[in-house]
Amino acid sequence: MYRQKTSRILIGGGGTGGHVFPAIAIADALKESSPETEFLFVGALGKLEMEKVPEAGYSIEGLPVAGFQRRITFRNLTFFYKLMISMLRSRKIIRQFHPDVAIGVGGYASGPILKAAARKGIPILIQEQNSYAGVTNRLLARSARTICVAYEGMDRYFPAQKIVITGNPVRQQVIQSQGDPRRSRREFGLDEGKKICLVVGGSLGARTLNNSFLDGMDKMDREDLQVLWQCGRFYYDDMEQKVKAAGKKNIRVLPFISRMDLAYEAADVIVSRAGALSISELCLVGKPAILVPSPNVAEDHQTHNAEALVEKKAALMVSDSEAPKKLVDLMLGLMENEQLREELSSNISQLGVPDAAQRIAAEVLKILERK
């Protein structure tokens, strides 16, 4: 195994929890196998990674890069300027840190920093989390030594000889979950003996899920049901006020749930967006799930992610446009259908990969050994 000198690993990307938490998990796995390794994260200024990466104990540099809007908007006028500044900044970061390997996890910042690394001949590993490869990773694939994926059939987008199926890394607390629903329900102030629906709209919340559950509050006003609802910080004040005004004491609204392991443990049914991190965690948790793919993502990749589970009868899916009319009724029907819940739970459990971060770390070490 590679131990000749202290290795320097650069990890680029972020934007959402679906990119940030897997990136941290990869770094943790590498650090566990080689404690002296030096890490530097590169993310987008103002995004989630600028908060969560330092909290995890790692250094991070920020780039002013932003996404290109597919509709006509003033923000696109600054896109190319921010991209140019980010490229220049990326070259400086590469010269100063001089990484042995650069890892791309997707998100705005992965493009400039991985491109700069490739130009300096630094070995690159890409981690593609979704079943539909993003544009940035498809472009970077030409320079990558290894491409780690979570789904079969990714040779549609990448050279087959570079692909390694590793699964998606998830938050360590989810892997280490003790599976004690009673403890978890006490943590959130939920009653025992009642079924619990967990609603998760991603780290930023989801307007469609929030509106769908607001509209369905009267249907959910039942003695045998409780709802644990992560609505997102942006929506929280409005959601909490409306739930209180309606007098729905069986609905618990939170802006953000940091202990997702406990929330998963408590749930009987989970309603979620279909981001890569969410799906990977749901597979490990093994709870029946209803997926509502976000339409506001590149190449509609969340729909592809959800369809991959639906094809295996491992989850149910409702489109974003149909959610206001169908979602709450489907959730209530699933709560009543014990046989379907057991079938979904059994099938989704078979898709979990608890050691995905370790598998990716092993591929990074292989690259170091070949240097």
XYZ file of C-alpha atoms in Angstrom, residues 65-274:
210
model
C -18.385 30.012 -9.702
C -22.149 29.732 -10.206
C -24.456 27.656 -12.369
C -25.608 28.672 -15.836
C -29.359 29.315 -15.903
C -31.254 27.590 -18.716
C -33.714 30.459 -18.948
C -32.926 34.037 -19.934
C -31.872 35.873 -16.784
C -29.588 38.708 -15.682
C -27.538 36.211 -13.650
C -26.137 34.706 -16.856
C -24.387 37.999 -17.618
C -22.005 37.323 -14.753
C -21.617 33.595 -15.399
C -18.623 33.768 -17.724
C -16.864 36.396 -15.610
C -17.246 34.224 -12.484
C -16.087 31.181 -14.449
C -12.946 32.986 -15.650
C -12.089 34.141 -12.124
C -12.717 30.622 -10.821
C -10.395 29.110 -13.428
C -7.619 31.540 -12.509
C -8.154 30.884 -8.827
C -8.162 27.122 -9.450
C -4.798 27.260 -11.194
C -3.331 29.115 -8.223
C -4.780 26.564 -5.785
C -3.269 23.692 -7.776
C 0.152 25.386 -7.859
C 0.120 26.078 -4.120
C -1.348 22.807 -2.830
C 0.161 20.541 -5.517
C -2.187 17.560 -4.927
C -1.240 13.973 -5.698
C -4.837 13.158 -6.661
C -7.870 15.337 -7.373
C -11.358 13.988 -6.650
C -14.473 15.480 -8.231
C -17.835 14.943 -6.544
C -19.983 17.139 -8.792
C -21.399 20.597 -8.263
C -20.420 24.028 -9.519
C -16.830 24.041 -8.249
C -15.825 20.631 -9.572
C -15.470 21.834 -13.169
C -12.877 24.617 -12.765
C -10.728 22.897 -10.141
C -10.700 19.473 -11.836
C -9.960 21.075 -15.213
C -7.020 22.951 -13.678
C -5.735 19.733 -12.101
C -5.978 17.866 -15.395
C -3.942 20.532 -17.187
C -1.150 19.988 -14.664
C -1.215 16.232 -15.239
C -2.616 15.434 -11.796
C -4.494 12.100 -11.679
C -8.255 12.559 -11.415
C -11.004 10.429 -9.907
C -14.630 11.318 -10.549
C -17.518 10.246 -8.372
C -20.810 10.296 -10.283
C -23.672 9.895 -7.836
C -26.649 9.844 -10.184
C -27.967 7.342 -12.713
C -27.868 10.100 -15.338
C -24.389 11.608 -15.657
C -24.075 15.377 -15.444
C -22.501 17.491 -18.166
C -19.488 18.466 -16.052
C -18.565 14.882 -15.229
C -19.054 13.799 -18.833
C -16.581 16.455 -19.919
C -14.122 15.610 -17.143
C -14.310 11.881 -17.938
C -11.794 12.306 -20.749
C -9.122 13.245 -18.204
C -10.169 10.883 -15.394
C -8.210 7.791 -14.399
C -11.163 6.276 -12.543
C -14.901 6.971 -12.528
C -16.779 5.697 -9.480
C -20.517 5.176 -10.012
C -23.534 3.940 -8.079
C -25.671 2.556 -10.914
C -25.256 -0.075 -13.595
C -25.257 0.907 -17.262
C -23.132 4.033 -16.825
C -21.057 3.057 -19.854
C -23.727 5.025 -21.730
C -21.864 8.116 -20.558
C -18.347 7.048 -19.629
C -15.603 4.768 -21.034
C -16.362 1.301 -19.670
C -12.716 0.582 -18.804
C -12.635 3.523 -16.376
C -15.848 2.665 -14.483
C -15.886 1.112 -11.021
C -19.227 0.467 -9.292
C -18.765 1.622 -5.705
C -22.136 2.941 -4.577
C -22.619 6.391 -3.068
C -21.076 7.359 0.275
C -23.528 8.469 2.948
C -23.292 10.198 6.309
C -21.514 8.008 8.864
C -24.281 8.471 11.441
C -26.723 6.712 9.090
C -24.419 3.708 8.717
C -23.918 3.495 12.475
C -27.644 3.790 13.277
C -28.674 1.580 16.191
C -32.183 0.974 14.889
C -34.029 1.987 18.065
C -37.357 3.637 17.045
C -38.394 4.310 20.652
C -35.239 6.321 21.375
C -35.652 8.196 18.084
C -39.272 9.087 18.746
C -38.377 10.459 22.168
C -35.679 12.599 20.523
C -38.288 14.369 18.376
C -41.059 14.413 20.995
C -43.183 11.913 19.077
C -45.643 9.502 20.649
C -45.066 5.774 20.634
C -47.767 3.554 19.200
C -48.560 5.872 16.296
C -47.380 5.548 12.707
C -44.918 8.193 11.586
C -44.436 9.748 8.168
C -41.074 11.474 7.666
C -41.098 14.205 5.011
C -37.688 15.316 3.724
C -37.327 17.884 0.968
C -33.535 17.853 0.887
C -31.175 20.144 2.803
C -32.843 23.263 1.351
C -36.457 22.120 1.553
C -38.881 21.576 -1.325
C -41.773 23.880 -2.173
C -43.864 21.128 -3.798
C -43.627 18.790 -0.805
C -44.402 21.623 1.570
C -47.450 22.786 -0.370
C -48.699 19.235 -0.877
C -48.613 18.503 2.844
C -50.117 21.871 3.735
C -53.028 21.176 1.403
C -53.438 17.681 2.851
C -53.349 18.616 6.547
C -57.036 17.851 7.098
C -56.626 14.365 5.611
C -53.707 13.726 7.974
C -55.632 14.825 11.064
C -55.832 11.310 12.527
C -55.212 9.877 15.978
C -53.009 7.074 14.645
C -50.658 9.269 12.552
C -47.807 11.689 13.210
C -45.815 13.667 10.646
C -42.169 14.671 11.116
C -41.598 17.313 8.464
C -38.265 18.877 7.456
C -39.455 21.839 5.421
C -36.205 23.803 4.944
C -35.020 26.967 6.699
C -36.325 29.243 3.950
C -39.890 27.922 4.340
C -39.905 27.230 8.081
C -41.539 30.338 9.547
C -44.405 30.208 7.058
C -44.945 26.447 7.419
C -44.864 26.497 11.216
C -47.312 29.390 11.380
C -49.792 27.676 9.065
C -49.600 24.342 10.898
C -50.150 26.048 14.263
C -53.017 28.126 12.894
C -54.663 24.919 11.678
C -54.265 23.372 15.133
C -52.614 20.195 13.837
C -50.818 18.875 16.901
C -49.812 15.628 15.189
C -47.565 17.493 12.712
C -44.034 18.435 13.828
C -42.352 20.963 11.513
C -38.571 21.486 11.628
C -36.351 23.710 9.466
C -33.537 21.136 9.281
C -32.846 17.746 10.816
C -29.180 17.240 11.652
C -29.698 13.765 13.150
C -31.183 12.136 10.073
C -30.258 8.727 11.458
C -32.764 9.224 14.289
C -35.417 10.586 11.921
C -35.032 7.555 9.662
C -35.238 5.222 12.667
C -38.484 6.794 13.823
C -40.248 6.652 10.457
C -42.691 4.056 9.167
C -42.938 5.708 5.731
C -40.588 8.273 4.187
C -41.502 10.904 1.596
C -38.426 12.351 -0.076
C -36.898 14.041 -3.066
C -34.789 11.701 -5.204
